[in-house]
Short mmCIF file of N, CA and C in Angstrom, two decimals:
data_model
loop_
_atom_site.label_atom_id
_atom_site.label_comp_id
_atom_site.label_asym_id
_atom_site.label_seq_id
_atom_site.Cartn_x
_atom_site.Cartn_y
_atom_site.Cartn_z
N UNK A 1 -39.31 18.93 24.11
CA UNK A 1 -39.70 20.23 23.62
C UNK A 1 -40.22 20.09 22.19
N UNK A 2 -40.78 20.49 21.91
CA UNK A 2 -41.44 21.19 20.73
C UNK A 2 -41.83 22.57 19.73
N UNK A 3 -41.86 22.77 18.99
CA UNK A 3 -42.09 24.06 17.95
C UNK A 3 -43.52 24.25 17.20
N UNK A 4 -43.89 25.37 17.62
CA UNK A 4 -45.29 25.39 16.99
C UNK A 4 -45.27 27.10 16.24
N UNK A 5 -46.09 27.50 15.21
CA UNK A 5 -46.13 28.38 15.09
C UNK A 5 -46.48 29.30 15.81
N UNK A 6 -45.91 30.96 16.14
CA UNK A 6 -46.81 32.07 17.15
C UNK A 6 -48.15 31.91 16.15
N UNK A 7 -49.18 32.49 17.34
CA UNK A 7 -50.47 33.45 16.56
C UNK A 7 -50.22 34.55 17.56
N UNK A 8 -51.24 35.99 17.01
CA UNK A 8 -51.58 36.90 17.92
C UNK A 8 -51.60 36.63 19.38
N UNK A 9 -52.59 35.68 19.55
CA UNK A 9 -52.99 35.45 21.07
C UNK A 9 -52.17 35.25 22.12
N UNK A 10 -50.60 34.96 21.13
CA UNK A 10 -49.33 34.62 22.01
C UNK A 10 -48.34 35.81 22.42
N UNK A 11 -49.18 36.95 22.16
CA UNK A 11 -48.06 38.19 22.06
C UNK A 11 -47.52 38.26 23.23
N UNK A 12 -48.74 37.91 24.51
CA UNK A 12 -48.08 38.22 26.18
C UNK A 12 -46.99 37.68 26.45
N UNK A 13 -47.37 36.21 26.38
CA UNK A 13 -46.49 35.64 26.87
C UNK A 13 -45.09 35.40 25.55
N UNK A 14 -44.98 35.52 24.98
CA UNK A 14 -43.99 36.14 23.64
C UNK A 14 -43.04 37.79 24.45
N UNK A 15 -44.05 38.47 24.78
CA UNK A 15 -42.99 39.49 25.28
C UNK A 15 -42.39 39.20 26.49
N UNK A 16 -43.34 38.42 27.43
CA UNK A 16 -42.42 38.30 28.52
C UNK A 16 -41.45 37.81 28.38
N UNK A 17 -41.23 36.59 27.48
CA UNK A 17 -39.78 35.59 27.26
C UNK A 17 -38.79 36.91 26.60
N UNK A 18 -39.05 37.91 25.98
CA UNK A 18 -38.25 38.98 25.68
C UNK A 18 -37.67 39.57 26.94
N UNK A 19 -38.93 39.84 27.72
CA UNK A 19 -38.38 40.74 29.15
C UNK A 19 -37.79 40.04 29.77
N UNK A 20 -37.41 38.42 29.78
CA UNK A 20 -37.05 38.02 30.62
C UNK A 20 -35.42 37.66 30.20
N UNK A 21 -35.27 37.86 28.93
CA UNK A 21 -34.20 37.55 28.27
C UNK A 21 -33.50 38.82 28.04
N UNK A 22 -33.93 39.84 28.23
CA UNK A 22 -33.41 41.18 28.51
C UNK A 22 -32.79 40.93 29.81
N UNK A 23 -33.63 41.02 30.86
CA UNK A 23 -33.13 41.55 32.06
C UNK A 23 -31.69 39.90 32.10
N UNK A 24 -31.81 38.46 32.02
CA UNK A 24 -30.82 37.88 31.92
C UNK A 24 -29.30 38.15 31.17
N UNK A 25 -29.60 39.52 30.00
CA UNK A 25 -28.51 39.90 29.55
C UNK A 25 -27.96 40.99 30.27
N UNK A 26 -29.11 41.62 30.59
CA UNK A 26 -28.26 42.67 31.53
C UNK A 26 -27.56 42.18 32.89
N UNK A 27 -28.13 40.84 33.42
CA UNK A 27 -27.65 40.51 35.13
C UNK A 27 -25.71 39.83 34.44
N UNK A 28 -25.84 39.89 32.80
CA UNK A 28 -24.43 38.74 32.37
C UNK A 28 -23.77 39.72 31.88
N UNK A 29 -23.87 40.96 32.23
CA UNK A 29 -22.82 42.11 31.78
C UNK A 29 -23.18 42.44 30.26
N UNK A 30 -24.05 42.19 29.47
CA UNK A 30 -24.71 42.86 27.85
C UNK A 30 -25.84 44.00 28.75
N UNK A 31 -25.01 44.81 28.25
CA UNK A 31 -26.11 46.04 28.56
C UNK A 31 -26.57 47.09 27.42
N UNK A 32 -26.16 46.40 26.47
CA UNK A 32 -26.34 47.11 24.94
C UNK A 32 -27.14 46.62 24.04
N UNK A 33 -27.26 45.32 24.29
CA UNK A 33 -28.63 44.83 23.39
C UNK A 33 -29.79 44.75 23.66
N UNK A 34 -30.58 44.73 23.34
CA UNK A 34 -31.90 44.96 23.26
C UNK A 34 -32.17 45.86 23.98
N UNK A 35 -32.18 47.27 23.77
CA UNK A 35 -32.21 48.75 24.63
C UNK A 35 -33.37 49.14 23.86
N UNK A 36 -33.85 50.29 24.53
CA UNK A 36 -34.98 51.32 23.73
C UNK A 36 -36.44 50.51 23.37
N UNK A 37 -36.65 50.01 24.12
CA UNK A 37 -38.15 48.96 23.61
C UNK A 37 -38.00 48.07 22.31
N UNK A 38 -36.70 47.54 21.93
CA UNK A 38 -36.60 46.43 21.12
C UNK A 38 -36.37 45.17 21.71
N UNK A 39 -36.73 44.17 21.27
CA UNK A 39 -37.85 44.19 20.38
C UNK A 39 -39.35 44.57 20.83
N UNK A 40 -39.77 45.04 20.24
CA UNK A 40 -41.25 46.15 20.29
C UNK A 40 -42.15 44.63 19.97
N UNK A 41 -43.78 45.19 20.79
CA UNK A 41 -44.49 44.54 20.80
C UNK A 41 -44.86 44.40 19.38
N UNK A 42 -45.09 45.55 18.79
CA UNK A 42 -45.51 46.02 16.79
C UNK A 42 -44.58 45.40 16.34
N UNK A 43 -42.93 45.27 16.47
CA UNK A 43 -42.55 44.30 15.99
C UNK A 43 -42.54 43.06 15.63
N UNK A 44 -42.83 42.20 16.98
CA UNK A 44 -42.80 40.60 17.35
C UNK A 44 -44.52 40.72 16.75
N UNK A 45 -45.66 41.26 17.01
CA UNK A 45 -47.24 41.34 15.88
C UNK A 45 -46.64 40.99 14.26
N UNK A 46 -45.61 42.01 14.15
CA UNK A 46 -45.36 41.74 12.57
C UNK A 46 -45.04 40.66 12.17
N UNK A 47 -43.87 40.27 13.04
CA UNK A 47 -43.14 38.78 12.74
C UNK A 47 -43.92 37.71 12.56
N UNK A 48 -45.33 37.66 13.71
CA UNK A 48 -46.11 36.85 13.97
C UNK A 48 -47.38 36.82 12.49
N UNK A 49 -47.83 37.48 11.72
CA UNK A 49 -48.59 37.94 10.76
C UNK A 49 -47.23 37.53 9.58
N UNK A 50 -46.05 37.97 9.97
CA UNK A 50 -45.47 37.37 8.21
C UNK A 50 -44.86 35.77 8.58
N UNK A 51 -45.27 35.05 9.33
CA UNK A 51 -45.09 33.75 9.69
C UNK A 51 -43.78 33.36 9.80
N UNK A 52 -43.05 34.41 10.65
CA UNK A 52 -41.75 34.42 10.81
C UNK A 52 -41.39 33.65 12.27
N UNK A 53 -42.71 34.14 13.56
CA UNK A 53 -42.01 33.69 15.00
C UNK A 53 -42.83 32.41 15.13
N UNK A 54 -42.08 31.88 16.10
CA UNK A 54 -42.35 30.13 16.31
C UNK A 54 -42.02 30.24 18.25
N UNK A 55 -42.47 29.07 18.46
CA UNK A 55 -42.71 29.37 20.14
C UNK A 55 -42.10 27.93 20.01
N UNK A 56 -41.08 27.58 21.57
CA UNK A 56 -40.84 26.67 21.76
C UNK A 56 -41.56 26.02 23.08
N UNK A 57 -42.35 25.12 23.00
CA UNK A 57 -42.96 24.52 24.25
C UNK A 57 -42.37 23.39 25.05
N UNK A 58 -42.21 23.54 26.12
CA UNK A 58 -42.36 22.23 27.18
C UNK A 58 -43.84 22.05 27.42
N UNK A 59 -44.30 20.74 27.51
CA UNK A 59 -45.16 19.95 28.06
C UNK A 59 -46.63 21.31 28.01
N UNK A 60 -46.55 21.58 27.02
CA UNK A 60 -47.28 22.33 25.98
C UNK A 60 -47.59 23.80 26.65
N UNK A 61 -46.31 24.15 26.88
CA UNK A 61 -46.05 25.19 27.96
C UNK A 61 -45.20 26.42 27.04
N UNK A 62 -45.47 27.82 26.67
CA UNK A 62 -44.71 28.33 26.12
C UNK A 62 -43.23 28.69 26.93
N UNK A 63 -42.02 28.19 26.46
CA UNK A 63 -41.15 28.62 27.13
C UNK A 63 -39.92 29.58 26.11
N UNK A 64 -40.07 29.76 25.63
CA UNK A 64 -39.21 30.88 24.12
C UNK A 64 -39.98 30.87 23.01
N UNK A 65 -39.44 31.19 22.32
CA UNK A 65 -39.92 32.24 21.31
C UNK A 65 -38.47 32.74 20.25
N UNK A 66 -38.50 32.73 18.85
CA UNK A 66 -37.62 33.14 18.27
C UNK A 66 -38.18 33.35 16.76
N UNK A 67 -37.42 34.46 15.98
CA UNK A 67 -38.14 34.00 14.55
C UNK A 67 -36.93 33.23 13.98
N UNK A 68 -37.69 32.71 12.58
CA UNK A 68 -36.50 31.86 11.82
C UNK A 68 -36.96 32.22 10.72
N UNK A 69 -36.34 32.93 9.81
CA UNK A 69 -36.81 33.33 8.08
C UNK A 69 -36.19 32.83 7.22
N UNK A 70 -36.38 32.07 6.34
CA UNK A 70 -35.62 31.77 5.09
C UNK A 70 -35.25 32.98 4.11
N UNK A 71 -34.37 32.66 3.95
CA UNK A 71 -34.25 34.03 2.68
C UNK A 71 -33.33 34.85 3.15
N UNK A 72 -32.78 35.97 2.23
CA UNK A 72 -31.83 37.06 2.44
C UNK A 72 -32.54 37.71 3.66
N UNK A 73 -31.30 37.94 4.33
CA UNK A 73 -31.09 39.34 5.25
C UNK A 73 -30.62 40.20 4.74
N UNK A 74 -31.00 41.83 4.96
CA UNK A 74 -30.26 42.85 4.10
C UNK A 74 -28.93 43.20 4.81
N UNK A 75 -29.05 43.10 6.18
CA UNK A 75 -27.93 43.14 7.11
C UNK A 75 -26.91 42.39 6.39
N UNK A 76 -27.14 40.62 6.12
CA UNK A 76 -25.88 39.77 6.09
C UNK A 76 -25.30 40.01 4.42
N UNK A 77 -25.64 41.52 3.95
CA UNK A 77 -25.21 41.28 2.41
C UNK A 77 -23.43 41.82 2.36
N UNK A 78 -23.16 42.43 3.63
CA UNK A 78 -21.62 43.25 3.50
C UNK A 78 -21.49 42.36 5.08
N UNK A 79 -20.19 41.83 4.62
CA UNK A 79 -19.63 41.48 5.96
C UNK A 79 -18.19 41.55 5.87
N UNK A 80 -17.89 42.18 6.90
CA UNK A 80 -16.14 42.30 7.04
C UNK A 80 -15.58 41.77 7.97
N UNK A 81 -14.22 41.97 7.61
CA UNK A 81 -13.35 41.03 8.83
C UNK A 81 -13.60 39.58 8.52
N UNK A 82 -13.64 39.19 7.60
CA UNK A 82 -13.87 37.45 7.52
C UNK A 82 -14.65 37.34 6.03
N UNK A 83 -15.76 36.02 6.09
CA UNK A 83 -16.84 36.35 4.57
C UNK A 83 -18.02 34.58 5.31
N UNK A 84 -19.08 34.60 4.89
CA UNK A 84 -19.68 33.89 4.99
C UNK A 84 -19.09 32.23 4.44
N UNK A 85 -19.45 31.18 4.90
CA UNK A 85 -18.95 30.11 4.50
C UNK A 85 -19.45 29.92 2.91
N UNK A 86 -20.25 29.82 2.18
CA UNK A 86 -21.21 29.97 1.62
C UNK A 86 -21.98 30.64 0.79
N UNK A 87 -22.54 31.18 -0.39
CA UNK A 87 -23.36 32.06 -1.23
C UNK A 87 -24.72 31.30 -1.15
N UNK A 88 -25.01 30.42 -0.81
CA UNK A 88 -26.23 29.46 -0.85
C UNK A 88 -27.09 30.36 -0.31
N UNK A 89 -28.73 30.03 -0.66
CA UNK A 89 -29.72 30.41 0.35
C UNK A 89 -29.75 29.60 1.36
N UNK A 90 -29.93 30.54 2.76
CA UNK A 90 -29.89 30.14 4.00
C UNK A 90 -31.22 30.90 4.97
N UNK A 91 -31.12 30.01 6.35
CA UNK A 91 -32.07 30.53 6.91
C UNK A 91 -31.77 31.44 7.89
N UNK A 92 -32.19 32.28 8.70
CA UNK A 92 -31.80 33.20 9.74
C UNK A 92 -32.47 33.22 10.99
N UNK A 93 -31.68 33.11 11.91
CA UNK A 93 -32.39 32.91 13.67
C UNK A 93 -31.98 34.46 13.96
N UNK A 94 -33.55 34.83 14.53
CA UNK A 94 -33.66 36.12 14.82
C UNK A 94 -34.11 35.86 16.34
N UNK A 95 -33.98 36.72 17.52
CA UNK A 95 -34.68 36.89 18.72
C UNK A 95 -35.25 35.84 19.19
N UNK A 96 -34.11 35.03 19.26
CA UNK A 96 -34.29 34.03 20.47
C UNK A 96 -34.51 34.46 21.77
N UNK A 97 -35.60 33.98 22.62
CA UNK A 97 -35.84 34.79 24.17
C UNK A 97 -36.73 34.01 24.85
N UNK A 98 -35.98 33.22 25.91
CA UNK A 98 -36.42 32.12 26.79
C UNK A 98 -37.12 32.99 28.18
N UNK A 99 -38.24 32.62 28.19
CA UNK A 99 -39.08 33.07 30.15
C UNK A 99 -37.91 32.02 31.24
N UNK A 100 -36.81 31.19 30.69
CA UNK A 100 -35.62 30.58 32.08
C UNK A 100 -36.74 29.47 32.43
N UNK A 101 -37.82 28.92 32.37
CA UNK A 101 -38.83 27.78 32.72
C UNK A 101 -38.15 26.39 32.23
N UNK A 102 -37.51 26.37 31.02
CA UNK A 102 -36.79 25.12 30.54
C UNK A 102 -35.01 25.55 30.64
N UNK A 103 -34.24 24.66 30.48
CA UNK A 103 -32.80 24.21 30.37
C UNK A 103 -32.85 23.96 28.68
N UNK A 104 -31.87 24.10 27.43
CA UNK A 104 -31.60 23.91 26.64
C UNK A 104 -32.29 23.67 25.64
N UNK A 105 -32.86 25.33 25.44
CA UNK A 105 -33.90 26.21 24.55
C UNK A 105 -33.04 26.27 23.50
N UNK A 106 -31.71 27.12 23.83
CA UNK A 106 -30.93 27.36 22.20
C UNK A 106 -30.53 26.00 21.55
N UNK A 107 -30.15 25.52 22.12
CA UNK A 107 -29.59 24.36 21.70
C UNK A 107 -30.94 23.88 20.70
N UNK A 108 -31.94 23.41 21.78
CA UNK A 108 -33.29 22.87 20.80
C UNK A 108 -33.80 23.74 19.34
N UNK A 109 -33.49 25.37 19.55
CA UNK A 109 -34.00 26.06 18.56
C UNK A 109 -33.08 26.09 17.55
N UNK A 110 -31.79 26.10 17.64
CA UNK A 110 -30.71 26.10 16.60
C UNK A 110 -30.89 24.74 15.93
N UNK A 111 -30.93 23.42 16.58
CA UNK A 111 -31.01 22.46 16.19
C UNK A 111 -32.44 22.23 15.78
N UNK A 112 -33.43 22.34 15.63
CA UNK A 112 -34.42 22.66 15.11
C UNK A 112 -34.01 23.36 13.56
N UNK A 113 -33.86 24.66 13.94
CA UNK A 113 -33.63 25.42 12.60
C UNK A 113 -33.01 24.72 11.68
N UNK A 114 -32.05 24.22 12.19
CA UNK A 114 -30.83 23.48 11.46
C UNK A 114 -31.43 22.26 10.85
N UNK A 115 -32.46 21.49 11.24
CA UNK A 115 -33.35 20.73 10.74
C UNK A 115 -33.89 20.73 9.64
N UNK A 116 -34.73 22.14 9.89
CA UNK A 116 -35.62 22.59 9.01
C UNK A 116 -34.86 23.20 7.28
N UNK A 117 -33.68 23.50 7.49
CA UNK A 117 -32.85 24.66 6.49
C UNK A 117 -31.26 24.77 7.07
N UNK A 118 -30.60 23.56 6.29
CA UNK A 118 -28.99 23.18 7.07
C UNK A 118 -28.09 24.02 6.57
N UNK A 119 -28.39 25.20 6.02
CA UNK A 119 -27.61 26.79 5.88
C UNK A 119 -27.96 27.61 6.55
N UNK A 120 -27.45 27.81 7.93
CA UNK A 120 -27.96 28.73 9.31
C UNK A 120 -27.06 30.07 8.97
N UNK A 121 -27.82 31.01 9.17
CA UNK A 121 -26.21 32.35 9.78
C UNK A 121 -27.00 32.71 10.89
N UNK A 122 -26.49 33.71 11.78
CA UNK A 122 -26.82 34.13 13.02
C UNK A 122 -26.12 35.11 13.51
N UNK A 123 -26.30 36.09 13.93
CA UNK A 123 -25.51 37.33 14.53
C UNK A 123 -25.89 37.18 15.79
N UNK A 124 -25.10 37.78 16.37
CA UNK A 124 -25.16 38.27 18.38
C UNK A 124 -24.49 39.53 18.62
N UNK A 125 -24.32 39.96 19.71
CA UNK A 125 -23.61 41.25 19.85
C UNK A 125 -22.32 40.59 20.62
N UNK A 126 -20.96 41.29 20.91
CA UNK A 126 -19.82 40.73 21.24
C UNK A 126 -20.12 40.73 22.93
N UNK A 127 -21.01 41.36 23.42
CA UNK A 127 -21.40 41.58 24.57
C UNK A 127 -22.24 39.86 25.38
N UNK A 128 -22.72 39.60 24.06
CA UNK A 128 -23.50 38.52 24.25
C UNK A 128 -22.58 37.28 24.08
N UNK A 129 -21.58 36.99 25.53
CA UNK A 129 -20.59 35.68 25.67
C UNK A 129 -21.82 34.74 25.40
N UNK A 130 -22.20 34.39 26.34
CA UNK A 130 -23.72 33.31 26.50
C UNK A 130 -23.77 32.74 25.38
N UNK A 131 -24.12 33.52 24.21
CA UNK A 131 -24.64 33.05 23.18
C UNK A 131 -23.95 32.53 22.80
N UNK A 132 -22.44 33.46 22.37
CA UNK A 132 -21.03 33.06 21.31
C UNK A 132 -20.99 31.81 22.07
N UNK A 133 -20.79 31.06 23.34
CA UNK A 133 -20.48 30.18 23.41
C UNK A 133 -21.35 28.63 22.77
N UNK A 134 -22.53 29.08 23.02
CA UNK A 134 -23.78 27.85 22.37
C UNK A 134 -23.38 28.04 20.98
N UNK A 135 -23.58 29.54 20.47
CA UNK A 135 -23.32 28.93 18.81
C UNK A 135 -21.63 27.62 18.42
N UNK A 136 -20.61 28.19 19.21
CA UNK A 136 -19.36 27.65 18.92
C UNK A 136 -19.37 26.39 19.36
N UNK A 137 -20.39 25.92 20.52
CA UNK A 137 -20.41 24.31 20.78
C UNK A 137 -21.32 23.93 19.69
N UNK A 138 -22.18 24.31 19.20
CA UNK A 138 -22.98 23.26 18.45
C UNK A 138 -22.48 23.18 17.07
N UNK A 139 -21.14 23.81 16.94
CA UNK A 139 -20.66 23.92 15.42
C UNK A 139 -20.64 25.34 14.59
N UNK A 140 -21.31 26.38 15.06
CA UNK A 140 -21.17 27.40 14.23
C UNK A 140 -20.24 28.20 14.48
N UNK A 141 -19.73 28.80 12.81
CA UNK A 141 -18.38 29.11 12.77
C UNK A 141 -18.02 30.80 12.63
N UNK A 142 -17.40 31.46 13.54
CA UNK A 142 -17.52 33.04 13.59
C UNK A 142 -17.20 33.20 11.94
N UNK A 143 -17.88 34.08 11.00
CA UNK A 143 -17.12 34.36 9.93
C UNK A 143 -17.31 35.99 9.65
N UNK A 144 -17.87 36.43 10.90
CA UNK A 144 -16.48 37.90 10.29
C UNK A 144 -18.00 39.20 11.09
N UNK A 145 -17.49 40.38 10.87
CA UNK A 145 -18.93 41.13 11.65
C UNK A 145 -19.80 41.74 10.40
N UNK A 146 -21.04 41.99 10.79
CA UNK A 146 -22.33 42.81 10.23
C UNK A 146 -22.31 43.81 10.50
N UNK A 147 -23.02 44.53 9.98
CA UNK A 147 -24.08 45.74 11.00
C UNK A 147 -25.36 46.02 10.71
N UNK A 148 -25.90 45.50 11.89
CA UNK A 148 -27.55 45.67 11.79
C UNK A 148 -28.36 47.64 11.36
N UNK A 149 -29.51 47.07 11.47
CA UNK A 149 -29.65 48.31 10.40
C UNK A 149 -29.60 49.60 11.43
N UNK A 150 -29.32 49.80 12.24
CA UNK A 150 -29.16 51.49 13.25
C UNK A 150 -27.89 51.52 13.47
N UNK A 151 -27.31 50.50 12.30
CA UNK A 151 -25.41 50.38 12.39
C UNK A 151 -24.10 50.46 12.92
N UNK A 152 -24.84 49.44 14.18
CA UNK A 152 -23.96 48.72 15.60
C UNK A 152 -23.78 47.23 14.77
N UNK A 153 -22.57 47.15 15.40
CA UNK A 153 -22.00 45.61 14.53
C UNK A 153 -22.26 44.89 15.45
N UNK A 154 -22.47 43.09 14.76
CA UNK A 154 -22.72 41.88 15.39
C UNK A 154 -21.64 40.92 15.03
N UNK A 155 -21.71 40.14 15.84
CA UNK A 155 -20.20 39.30 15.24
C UNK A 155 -21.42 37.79 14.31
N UNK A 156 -20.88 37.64 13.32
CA UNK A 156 -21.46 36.73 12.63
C UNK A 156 -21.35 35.48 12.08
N UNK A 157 -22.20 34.50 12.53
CA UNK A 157 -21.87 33.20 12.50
C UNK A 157 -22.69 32.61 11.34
N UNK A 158 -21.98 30.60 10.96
CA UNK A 158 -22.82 30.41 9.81
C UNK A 158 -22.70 28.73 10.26
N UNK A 159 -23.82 27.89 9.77
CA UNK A 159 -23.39 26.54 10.05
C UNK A 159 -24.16 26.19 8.43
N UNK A 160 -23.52 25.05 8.38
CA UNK A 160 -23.52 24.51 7.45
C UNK A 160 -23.20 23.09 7.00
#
């Protein structure tokens, strides 16, 4: 696998790995995340224009899609129930969302990120087992919940 930057031209197949990573959360009992047309096509355009989303390929095949931003989140500035490992600048994995075409997308994209910027945080929803479990095998450590900005909490992780 490999990482390349999105452009525009990738929006289709960019949303489908969304739709397809929706309907996989809903068949695993998360029926709360990603509701109401999020993530929005105008969204994932934006991400793609502030050089935030990155596509992960097989055999030069788009198979996910996620952003990764360096820099503050406004979300990760109050966290309770726990505290970040860390005050360092770190990077942030946003909307990870595999089309199911490859086997061990997160793994490649976390470890990727983690490559690129070895101060990760990451939120999920408590709904989202799937995930909690990949972040906790590859090392990342629950440190306490968020709340994203329409102020539903995420449980929040950090590697380092």
């Amino acid at each position: 696998m490999e990482v390349r930057k999105s452009n525009p031209e990738d929006i289709n197949q960019i949303m489908n790995c969304i739709d397809t990573a929706r309907q996989l959360m809903r068949e695993s009992g998360n029926s709360i995340q990603w509701t109401n047309g999020y993530p929005s096509k105008e969204l994932m355009l934006d991400s793609i224009k502030n050089v935030f989303n990155f596509l992960i390929l097989e055999n030069d095949d788009i198979v996910a899609t996620f952003d990764f931003i360096i820099g503050d989140d406004p979300n990760y500035a109050i966290i309770e129930n726990g505290t970040w490992l860390n005050d360092e600048k770190y990077g942030v994995i946003h909307r990870l969302a595999s089309n199911g075409k490859a086997k061990g997308v997160a793994r490649f994209c976390f470890e990727w990120c983690f490559s690129q910027f070895p101060n990760i945080r990451i939120d999920t929803h408590e709904s989202n087992i799937a995930m909690q479990k990949v972040l906790e095998k590859l090392g990342y450590e629950k440190c306490g919940i968020i709340y994203i900005a329409d102020g539903t909490p995420r449980l929040a992780f950090q590697k380092i």
